[in-house]
XYZ file of C-alpha atoms in Angstrom:
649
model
C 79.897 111.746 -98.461
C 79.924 108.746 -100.741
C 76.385 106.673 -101.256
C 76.732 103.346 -101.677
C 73.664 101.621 -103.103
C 72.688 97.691 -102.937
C 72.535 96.102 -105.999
C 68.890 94.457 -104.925
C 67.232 97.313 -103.982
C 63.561 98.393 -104.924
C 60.844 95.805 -106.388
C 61.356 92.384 -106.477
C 60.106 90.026 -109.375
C 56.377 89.275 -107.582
C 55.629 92.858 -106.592
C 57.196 93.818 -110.146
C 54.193 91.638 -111.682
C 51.669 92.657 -109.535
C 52.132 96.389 -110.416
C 51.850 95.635 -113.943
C 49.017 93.941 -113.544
C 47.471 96.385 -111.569
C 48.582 98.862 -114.076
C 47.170 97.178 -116.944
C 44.107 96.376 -115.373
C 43.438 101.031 -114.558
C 44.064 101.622 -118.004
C 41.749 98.620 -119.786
C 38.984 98.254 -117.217
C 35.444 99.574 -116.756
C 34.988 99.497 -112.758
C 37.946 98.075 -111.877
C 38.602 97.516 -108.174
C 41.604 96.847 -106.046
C 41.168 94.659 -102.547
C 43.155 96.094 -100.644
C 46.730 97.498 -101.316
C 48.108 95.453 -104.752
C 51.435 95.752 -102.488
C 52.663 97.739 -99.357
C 53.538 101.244 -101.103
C 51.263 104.073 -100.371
C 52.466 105.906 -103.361
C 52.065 103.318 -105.645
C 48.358 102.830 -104.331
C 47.789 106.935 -104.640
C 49.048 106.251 -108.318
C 46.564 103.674 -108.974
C 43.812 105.572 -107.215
C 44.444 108.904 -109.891
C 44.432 105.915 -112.792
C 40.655 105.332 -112.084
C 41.241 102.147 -109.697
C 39.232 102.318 -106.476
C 40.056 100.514 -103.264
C 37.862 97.834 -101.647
C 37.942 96.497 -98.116
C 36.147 93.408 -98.500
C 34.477 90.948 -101.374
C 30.926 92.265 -99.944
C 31.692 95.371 -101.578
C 31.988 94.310 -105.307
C 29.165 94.289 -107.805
C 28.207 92.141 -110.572
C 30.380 93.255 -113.515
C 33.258 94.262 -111.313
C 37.007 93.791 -112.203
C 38.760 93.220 -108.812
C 42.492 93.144 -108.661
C 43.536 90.459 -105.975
C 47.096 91.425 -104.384
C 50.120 90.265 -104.685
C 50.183 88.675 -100.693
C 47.260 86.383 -101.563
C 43.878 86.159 -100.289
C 42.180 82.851 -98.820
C 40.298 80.232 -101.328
C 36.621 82.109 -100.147
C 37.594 85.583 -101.136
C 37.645 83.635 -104.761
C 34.475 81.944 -104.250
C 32.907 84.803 -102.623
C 33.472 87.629 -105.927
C 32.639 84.835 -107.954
C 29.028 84.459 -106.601
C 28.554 88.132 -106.541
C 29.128 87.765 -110.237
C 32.503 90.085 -110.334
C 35.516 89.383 -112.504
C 38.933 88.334 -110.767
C 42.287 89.312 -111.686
C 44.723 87.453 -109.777
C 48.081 89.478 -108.946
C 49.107 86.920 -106.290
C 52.774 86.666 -106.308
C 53.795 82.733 -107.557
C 56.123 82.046 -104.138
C 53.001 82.676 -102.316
C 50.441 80.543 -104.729
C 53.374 78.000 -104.164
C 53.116 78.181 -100.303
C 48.455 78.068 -100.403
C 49.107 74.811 -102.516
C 51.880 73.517 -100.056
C 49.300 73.986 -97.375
C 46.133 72.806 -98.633
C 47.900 69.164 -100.225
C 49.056 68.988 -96.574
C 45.683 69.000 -94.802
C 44.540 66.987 -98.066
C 47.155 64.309 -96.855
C 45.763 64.187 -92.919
C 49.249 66.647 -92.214
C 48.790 69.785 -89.298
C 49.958 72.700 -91.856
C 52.697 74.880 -89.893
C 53.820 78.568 -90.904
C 56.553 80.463 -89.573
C 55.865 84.702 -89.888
C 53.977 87.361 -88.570
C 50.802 86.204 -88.204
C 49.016 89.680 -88.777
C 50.791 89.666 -92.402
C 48.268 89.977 -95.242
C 50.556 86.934 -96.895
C 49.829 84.742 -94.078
C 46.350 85.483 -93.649
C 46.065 84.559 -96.695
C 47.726 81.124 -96.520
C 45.672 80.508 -94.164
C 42.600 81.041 -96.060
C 43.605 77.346 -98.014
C 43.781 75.036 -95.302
C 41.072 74.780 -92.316
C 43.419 75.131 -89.667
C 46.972 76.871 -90.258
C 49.254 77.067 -87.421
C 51.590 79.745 -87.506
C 54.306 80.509 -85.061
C 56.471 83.924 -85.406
C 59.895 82.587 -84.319
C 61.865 80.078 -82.132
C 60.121 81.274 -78.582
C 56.906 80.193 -79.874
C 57.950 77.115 -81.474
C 59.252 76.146 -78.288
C 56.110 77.291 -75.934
C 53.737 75.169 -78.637
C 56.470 72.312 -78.229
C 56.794 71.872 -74.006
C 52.721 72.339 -73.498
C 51.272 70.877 -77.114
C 49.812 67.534 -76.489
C 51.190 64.681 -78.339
C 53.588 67.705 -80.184
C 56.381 65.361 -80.888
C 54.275 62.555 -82.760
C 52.361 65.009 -84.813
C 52.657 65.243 -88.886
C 53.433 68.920 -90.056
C 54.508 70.264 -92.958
C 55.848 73.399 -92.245
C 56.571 76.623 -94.456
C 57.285 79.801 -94.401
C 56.660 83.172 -95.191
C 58.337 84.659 -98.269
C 59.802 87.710 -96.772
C 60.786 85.792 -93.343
C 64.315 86.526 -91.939
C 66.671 83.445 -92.727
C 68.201 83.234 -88.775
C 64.319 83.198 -87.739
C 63.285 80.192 -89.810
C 66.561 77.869 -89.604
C 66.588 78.522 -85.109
C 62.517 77.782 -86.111
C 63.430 74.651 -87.815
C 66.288 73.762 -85.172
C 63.812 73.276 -82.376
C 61.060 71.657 -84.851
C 63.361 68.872 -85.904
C 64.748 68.484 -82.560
C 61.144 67.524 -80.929
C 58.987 66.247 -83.680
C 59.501 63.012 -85.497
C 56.935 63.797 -88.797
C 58.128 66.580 -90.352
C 57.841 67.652 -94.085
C 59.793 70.974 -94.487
C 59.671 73.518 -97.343
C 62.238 76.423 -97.423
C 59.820 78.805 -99.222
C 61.556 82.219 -98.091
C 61.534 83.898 -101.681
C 65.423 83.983 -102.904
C 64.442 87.373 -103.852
C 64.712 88.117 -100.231
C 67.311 86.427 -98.822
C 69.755 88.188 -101.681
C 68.683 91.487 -100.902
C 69.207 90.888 -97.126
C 72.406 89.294 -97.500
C 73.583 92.183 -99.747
C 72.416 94.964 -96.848
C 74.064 93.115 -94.097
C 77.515 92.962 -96.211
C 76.680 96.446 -97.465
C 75.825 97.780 -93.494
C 78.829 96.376 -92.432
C 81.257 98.568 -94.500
C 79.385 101.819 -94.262
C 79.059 104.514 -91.999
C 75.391 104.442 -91.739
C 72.204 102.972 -93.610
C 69.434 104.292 -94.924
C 66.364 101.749 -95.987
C 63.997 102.908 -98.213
C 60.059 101.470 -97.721
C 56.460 101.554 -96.558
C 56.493 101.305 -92.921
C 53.879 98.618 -93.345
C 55.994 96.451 -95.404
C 57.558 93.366 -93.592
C 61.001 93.037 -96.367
C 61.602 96.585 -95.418
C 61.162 96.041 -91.358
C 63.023 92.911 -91.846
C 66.115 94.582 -93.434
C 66.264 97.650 -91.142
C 66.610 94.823 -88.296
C 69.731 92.957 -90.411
C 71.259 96.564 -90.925
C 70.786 97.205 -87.264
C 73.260 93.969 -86.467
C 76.035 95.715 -88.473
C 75.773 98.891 -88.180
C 74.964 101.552 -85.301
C 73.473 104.314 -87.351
C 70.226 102.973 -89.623
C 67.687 105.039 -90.684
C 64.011 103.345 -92.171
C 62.680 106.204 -94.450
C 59.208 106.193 -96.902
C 60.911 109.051 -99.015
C 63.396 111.702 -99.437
C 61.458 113.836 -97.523
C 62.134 111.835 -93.865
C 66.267 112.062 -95.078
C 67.686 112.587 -91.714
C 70.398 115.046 -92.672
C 70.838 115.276 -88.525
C 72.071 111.650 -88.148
C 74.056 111.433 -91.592
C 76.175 114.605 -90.290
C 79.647 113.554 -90.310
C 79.500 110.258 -92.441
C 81.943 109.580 -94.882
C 80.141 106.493 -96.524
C 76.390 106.080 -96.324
C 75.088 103.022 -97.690
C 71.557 102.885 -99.224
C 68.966 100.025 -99.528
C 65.414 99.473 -100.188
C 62.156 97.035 -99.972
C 60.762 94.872 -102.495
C 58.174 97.446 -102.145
C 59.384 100.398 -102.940
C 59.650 102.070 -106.447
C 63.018 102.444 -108.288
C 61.518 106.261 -108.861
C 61.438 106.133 -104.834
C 64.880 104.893 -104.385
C 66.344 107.313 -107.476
C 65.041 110.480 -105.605
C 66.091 109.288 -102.028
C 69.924 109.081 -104.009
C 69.841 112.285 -106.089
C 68.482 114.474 -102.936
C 71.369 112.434 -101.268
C 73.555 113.608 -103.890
C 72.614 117.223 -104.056
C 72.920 117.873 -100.137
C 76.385 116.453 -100.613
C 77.683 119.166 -103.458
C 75.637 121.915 -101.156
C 77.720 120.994 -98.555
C 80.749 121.269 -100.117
C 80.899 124.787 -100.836
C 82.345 126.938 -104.009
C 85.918 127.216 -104.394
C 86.914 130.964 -104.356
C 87.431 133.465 -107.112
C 91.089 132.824 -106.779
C 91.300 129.489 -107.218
C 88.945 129.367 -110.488
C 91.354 131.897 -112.076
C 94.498 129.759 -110.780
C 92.845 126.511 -112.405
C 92.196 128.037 -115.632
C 95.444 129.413 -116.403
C 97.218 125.766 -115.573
C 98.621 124.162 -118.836
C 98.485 120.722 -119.649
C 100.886 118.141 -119.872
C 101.103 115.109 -122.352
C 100.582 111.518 -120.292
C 98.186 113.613 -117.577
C 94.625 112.187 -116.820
C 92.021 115.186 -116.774
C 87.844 115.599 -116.852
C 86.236 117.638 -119.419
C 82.672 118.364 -120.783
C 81.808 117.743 -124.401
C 80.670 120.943 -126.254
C 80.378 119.641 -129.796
C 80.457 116.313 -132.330
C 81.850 116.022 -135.777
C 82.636 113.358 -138.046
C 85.839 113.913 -137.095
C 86.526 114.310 -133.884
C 84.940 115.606 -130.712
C 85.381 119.106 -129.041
C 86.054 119.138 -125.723
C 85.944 122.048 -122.542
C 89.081 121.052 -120.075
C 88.435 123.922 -118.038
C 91.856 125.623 -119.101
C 93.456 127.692 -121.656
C 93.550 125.230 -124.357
C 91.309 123.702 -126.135
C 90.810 120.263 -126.247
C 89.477 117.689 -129.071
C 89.451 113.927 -129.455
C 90.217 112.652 -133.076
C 87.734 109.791 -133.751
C 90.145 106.965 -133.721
C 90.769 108.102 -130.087
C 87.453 107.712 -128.810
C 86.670 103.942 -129.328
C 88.502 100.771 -130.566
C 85.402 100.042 -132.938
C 86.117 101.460 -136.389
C 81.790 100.972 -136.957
C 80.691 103.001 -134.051
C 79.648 106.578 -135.116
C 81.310 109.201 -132.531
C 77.538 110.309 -131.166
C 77.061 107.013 -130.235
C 79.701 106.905 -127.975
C 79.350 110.056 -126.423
C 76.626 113.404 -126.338
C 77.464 116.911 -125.975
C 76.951 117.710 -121.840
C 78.844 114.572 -121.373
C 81.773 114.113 -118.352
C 84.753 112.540 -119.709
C 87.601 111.283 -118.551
C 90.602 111.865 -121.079
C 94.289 110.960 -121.401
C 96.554 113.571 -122.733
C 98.463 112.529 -125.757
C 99.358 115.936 -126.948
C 99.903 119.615 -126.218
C 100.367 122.284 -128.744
C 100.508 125.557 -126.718
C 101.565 127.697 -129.665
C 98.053 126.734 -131.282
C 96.509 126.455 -128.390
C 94.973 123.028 -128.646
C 95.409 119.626 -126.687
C 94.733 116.189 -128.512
C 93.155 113.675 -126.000
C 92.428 110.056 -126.224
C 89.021 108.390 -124.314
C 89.781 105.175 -125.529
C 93.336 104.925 -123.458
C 91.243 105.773 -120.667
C 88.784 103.249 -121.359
C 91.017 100.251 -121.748
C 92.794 101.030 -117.958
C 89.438 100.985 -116.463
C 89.217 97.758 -118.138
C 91.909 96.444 -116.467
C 91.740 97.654 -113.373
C 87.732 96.350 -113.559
C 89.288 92.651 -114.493
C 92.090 92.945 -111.808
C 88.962 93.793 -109.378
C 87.141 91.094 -110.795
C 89.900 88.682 -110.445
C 90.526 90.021 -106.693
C 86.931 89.749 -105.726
C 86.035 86.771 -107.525
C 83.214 88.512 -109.627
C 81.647 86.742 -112.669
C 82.590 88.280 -115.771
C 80.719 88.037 -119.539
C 82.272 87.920 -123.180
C 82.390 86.139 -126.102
C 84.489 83.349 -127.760
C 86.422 84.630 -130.647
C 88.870 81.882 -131.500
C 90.159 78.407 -130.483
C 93.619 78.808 -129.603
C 96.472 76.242 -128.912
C 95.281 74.286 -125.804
C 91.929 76.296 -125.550
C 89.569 79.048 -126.334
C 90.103 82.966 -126.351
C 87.130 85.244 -124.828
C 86.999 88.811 -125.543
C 85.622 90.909 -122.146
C 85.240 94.505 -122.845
C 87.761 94.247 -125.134
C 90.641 92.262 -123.379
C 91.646 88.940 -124.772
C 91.158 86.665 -121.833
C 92.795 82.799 -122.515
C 90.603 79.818 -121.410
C 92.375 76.319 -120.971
C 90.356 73.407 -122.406
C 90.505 71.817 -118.697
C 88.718 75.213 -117.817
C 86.461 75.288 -120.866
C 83.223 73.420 -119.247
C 83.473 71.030 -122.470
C 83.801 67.375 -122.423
C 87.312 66.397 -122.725
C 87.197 64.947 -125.977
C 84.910 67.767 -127.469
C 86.353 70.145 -129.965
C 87.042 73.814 -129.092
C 85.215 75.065 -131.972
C 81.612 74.553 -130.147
C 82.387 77.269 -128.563
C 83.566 79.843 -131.000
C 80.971 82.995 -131.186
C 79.455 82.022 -127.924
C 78.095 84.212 -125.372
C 80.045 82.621 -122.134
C 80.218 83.439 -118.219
C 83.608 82.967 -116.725
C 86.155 83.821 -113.641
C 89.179 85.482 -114.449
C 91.819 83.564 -112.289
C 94.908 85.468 -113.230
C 96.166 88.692 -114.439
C 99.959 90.036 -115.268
C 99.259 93.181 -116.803
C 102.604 93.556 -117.735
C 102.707 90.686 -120.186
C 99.453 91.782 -120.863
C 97.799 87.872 -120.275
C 94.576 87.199 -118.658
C 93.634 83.816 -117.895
C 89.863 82.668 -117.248
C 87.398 79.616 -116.294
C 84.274 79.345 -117.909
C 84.220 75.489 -116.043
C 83.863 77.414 -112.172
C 81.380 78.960 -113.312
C 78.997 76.058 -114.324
C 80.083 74.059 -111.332
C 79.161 76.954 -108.833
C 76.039 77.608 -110.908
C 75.131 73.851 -110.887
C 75.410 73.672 -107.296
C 73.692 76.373 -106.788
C 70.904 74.627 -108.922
C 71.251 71.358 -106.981
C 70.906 73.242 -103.559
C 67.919 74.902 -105.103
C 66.358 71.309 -105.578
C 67.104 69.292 -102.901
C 65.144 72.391 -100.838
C 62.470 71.731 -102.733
C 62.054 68.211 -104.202
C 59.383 65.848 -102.977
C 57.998 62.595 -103.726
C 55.751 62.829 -107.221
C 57.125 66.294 -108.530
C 57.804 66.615 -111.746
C 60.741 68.104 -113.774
C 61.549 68.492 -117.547
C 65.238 66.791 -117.285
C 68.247 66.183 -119.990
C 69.456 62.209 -120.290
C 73.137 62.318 -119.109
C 74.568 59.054 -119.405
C 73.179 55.183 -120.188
C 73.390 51.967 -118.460
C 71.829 48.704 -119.049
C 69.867 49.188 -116.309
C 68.560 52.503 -116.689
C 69.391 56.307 -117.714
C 71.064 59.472 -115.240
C 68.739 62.713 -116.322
C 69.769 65.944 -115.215
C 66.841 67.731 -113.499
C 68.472 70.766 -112.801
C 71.786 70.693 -111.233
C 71.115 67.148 -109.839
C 71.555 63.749 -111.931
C 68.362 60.972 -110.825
C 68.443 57.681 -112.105
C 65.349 56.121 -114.362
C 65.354 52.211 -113.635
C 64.794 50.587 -117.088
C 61.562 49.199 -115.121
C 60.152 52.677 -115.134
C 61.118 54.148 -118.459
C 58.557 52.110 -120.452
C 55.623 50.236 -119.679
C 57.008 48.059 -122.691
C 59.254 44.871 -122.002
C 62.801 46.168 -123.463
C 66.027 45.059 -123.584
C 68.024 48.278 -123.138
C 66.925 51.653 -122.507
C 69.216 52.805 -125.729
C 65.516 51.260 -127.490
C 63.787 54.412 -126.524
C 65.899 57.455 -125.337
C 69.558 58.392 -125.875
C 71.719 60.456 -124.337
C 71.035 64.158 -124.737
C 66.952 63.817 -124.745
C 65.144 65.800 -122.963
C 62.647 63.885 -120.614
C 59.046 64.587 -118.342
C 59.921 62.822 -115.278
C 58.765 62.546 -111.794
C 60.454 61.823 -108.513
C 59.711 58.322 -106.901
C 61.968 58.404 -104.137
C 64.976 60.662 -102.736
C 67.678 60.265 -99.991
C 69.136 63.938 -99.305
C 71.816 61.931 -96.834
C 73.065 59.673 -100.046
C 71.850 62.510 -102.446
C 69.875 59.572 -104.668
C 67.016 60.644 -106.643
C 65.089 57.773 -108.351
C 62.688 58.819 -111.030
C 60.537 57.517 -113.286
C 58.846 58.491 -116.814
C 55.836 55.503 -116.753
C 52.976 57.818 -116.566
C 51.290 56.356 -113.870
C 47.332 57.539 -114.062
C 47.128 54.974 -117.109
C 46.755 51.758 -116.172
C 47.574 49.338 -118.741
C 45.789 45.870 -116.945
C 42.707 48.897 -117.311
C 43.791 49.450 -121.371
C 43.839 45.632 -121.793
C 40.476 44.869 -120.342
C 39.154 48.137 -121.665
C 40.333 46.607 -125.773
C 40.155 42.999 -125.094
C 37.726 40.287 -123.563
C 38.444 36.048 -124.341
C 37.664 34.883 -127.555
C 39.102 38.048 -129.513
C 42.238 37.585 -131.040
C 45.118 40.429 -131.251
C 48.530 41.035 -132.802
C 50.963 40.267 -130.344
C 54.832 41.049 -130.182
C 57.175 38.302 -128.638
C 58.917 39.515 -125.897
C 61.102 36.241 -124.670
C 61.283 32.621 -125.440
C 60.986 30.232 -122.556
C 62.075 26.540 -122.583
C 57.411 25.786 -121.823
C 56.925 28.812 -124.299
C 56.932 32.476 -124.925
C 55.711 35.541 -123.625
C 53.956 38.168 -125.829
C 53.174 42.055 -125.448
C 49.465 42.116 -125.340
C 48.931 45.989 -125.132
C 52.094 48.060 -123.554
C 52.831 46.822 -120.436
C 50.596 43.590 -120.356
C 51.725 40.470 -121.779
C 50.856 37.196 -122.562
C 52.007 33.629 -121.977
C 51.878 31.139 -125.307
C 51.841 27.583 -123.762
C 54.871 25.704 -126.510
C 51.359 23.572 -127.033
C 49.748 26.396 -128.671
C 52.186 27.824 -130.925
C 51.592 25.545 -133.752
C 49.506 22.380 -134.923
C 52.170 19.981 -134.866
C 54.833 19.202 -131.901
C 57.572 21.076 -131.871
C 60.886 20.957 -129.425
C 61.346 24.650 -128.259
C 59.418 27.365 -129.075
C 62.617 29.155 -131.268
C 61.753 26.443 -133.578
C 59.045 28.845 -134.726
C 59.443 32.044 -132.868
C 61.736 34.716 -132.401
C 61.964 38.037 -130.456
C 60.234 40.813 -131.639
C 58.395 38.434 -134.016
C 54.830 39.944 -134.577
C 51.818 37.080 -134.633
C 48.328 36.810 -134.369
C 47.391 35.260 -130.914
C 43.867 34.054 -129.513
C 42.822 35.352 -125.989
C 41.947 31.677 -124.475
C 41.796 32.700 -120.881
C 41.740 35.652 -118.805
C 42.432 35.759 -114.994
C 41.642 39.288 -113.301
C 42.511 38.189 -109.751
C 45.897 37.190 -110.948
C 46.214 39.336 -113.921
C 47.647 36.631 -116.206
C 46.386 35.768 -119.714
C 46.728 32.913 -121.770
C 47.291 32.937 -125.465
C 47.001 30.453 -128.167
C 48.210 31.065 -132.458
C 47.269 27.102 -132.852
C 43.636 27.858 -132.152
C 44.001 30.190 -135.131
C 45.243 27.385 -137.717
C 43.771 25.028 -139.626
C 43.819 21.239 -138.786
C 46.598 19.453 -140.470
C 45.601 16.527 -142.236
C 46.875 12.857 -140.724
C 48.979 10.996 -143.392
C 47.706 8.623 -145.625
C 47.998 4.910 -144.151
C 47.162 6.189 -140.538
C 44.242 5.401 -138.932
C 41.839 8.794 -138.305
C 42.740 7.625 -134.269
């Protein structure tokens, strides 16, 4: 029997922190107390409990100068307020997909929206959601969402912003969402399933589907764990949902060839490790001892050079390594058969008790001796793990070594793997060189082992992790979120800043609150910029951002520095044919009258100005309604005398 175990099993990145937390908080504090379970593992709670950390059932329990461990589904905005009157200490273990979801929530009732949830609404995690908003509808799947929607009152013109619960099954929420967008015409939707969770259930149901049973691994209490039993259930006719290796139902695995095993974001990798090894151990048991006969017949077989056999390490020298084949000869690996690294020291690579597997590259039956190689064996795993790779697609990892003719050359596990500059990710003009002694993903698209030539593309892998990125936030953008974003490309009307996988465009309106030009006057390309989104269309996939920051004011800052009578330094901003216009304070400017620039008459104001000119200006008017101001640099010179022979008139 053959155990097959998902790659995503065991704790996910939220219950991960939550233990440590809890963890951290046994061994430092005085009283420390733990509302309810920190997650859904009984053994990790019984651990806790022999740390010193006691359970609580409610905030009425705590006492002033209690540390009390909030867990990692949430609680509701009064638990909070509630330990912090009874004067206890709170350590918040909440996992940040749910914080994400109580903020969704409470900004929606704060807008006048009817907050919707899809889950289980007996779920600690959505009891406490529901804590942050004064009334949180939550539905459990489609049949519901359907009821609410034939006999709701006024259902279709309500405004809901719906989420969901982070361990929710992906088929529940999208038929959810189906029927939502189908009879309501106000809908703001956030996909906040934790991508956690939708990995490891898309990894059980390909794993369940190729196996001849599965067995889940979790608290029965756990929702990720009931959830995955149900997607193993659609692929496979034997599943088994276990708490330990104790409940191993040796009955129902009779007969399987392949058993495949996965586990909760709940349960322990110590939980999952002992549920495999027990696995493992039946399996041997089961397969009986070979006979006395058969020992003696596999001893006294000699070796032959070019065979593949399996032997246990018995002892390390600087020279080479001693090996037990299990036969009549003895076997040793000479030390530059055992890696292709000259620097690596032979206990490094392997320790006596070690399994090997060992090529044959010379018998000596006089002596009595066989000289093996590991490092033969090593490099056709390698290739047969890059002709898998290739075949399946899989993502592999190197480094760049050299630029070669036409591109780059990556060395994975040791194989020289040749990346065309079209396939490098670089900018076609870029040099190679950029990339030498980089640590690079890539795709091996083809293999000839014969010739020995692997060819690579570092560029699919970018594009499929970009668009991975970009799906990531078009599910979760919205109108005033901000990003940290990298400036693309340049215009004369404004800058493309990559947010993430997705390029939105800052209108040279909203980079500055400044009059310029070009935006080239204050970015350039390759900055990194705080932005915010002002509007998006998912259909046209337009973001528009902006980087103004739009809580100052700067009509406020102007009225707030200035009043009429003072007089200011002013930049020129433009020349009209009746004058020119002049940047107050950022954002504000100011119109000269062509009467007011000097003491004399003049014919356009370039006679004395110019752009970007800096001058002393009088405020002579101020209009608040209109937000206009009037400056004046002639009220700020002297009276030129009349010439002589002119009457003072």
């Amino acid at each position: 029997m053959e155990v097959i175990e998902a790659k995503s099993a065991g704790f996910c990145f939220g219950v991960a922190r939550a233990v440590k937390i809890a963890q951290e908080l046994a061994d430092s504090a005085q009283t420390p107390r733990m509302l309810g379970s920190v997650i859904h593992n009984q053994r990790v709670t019984e651990d806790l409990a022999r740390q010193g950390m006691t359970a609580i059932s409610g905030p009425e329990e705590a006492q002033a100068g209690d540390t009390v461990l909030l867990r990692a589904h949430g609680v509701g905005r009064a638990v909070y307020e509630d330990l912090k009157a009874r004067g206890a200490s709170v350590v918040d273990a909440t996992c940040p997909k749910v914080a994400y979801v109580q903020q969704l929530v409470s900004a929606a009732e704060a807008e006048g929206r009817q907050p919707v949830m899809i889950g289980d609404p007996s779920h600690p995690e959505v009891l406490g959601v529901g804590g942050w908003c004064g009334n949180l509808m939550v539905f459990s799947g489609p049949e519901e969402v359907e009821q609410w929607a034939q006999t709701a009152e006024n259902a279709g013109g309500m405004a809901l912003t719906v989420v969901s619960q982070t361990t929710l099954r992906r088929e529940t929420w999208e038929s959810s969402l189906k029927i939502l967008k189908k009879e309501c015409t106000n809908l703001k939707i956030f996909d906040t399933i934790c991508n956690a969770t939708h990995t490891r259930q898309s990894e059980a149901a390909l794993l369940a589907a190729r196996v001849d049973a599965m067995v889940v691994v979790g608290d029965p209490k756990s929702a990720n764990t009931k959830h995955l039993t149900e997607i193993c259930r659609l692929y496979c006719s034997r599943v088994f949902q276990i708490e330990n290796a104790d409940e191993l139902p040796w009955e129902g695995l009779c007969g399987c060839r392949v058993v495949g095993l996965t586990a909760g974001a709940s349960t322990p990798a110590s939980i999952i490790k002992e549920v495999k090894k027990t696995m493992s151990e039946e399996k041997i048991q089961g397969e009986g001892m070979e006979n006395f006969a058969e020992l003696v017949e596999q001893y006294t077989n000699t070796l032959n050079t070019g065979e593949k056999v399996t032997g246990v390490v018995t002892a390390i020298t600087p020279t080479e390594v001693h090996v037990d084949l299990g036969c009549k000869q003895a076997g040793y690996i000479p030390v530059d058969q055992l890696t292709d690294d000259p620097s690596v020291k032979p206990e490094d690579v392997v320790k006596v008790g070690d399994q090997v597997e060992l090529f044959v590259i010379r018998v000596n039956d006089v002596e009595g001796y066989a000289t093996l190689s590991k490092k033969k064996v090593d490099a056709v795993k390698v290739w047969e793990n890059i002709e898998e790779a290739c075949a399946n697609k899989e993502i592999m990892e190197g480094v760049v070594t050299e630029e070669n003719k036409g591109g780059v050359v990556v060395s994975v596990k040791g194989v020289r793997v040749f990346v065309p500059a079209s396939q490098s990710g670089l900018p076609r003009d870029a040099a190679m060189t950029e990339l030498v002694k980089q640590h690079v993903k890539l795709r091996v698209t083809e293999v000839n082992r014969a010739r020995r030539r692997v060819v690579g593309s570092i560029k699919v892998v970018q594009q499929e992790a970009r668009a991975a990125a970009a799906a990531e936030v078009w599910a979760s953008i919205e109108v005033g979120k901000h990003y940290t974003g990298t400036v693309k490309s340049m215009t004369s009307y404004g800058v493309f800043v990559d947010i993430g996988g997705v390029d939105g465009m800052v209108h040279i309106t909203d980079l500055s609150w400044s009059r310029i030009k070009h935006p080239n006057e204050i970015v350039a390309i390759g900055d990194t910029l705080e932005v915010y989104v002002i509007s998006y269309d998912p259909e046209k996939r337009k973001i528009s951002l902006g980087v103004k920051d739009r809580s100052t004011n700067p009509w406020q800052v102007f009225m707030d520095t200035y009043k009429t009578g003072d007089v200011a330094s002013v930049r020129v901003v433009k020349l009209m044919t009746f004058g020119a216009f002049a940047e107050v304070v950022p954002g504000v400017d100011g119109l000269i009258h062509i009467s007011q620039i000097a003491d004399h008459r003049i014919e356009k104001p370039g006679d004395v100005l110019s752009e970007g000119q800096v001058v002393d200006a009088k405020i002579t008017a101020v209009d608040e309604e209109k937000q206009k101001i009037s400056l004046s640099i002639r009220a700020l010179l002297a009276p030129t005398p009349a010439p002589a022979g002119e009457d003072e008139e």
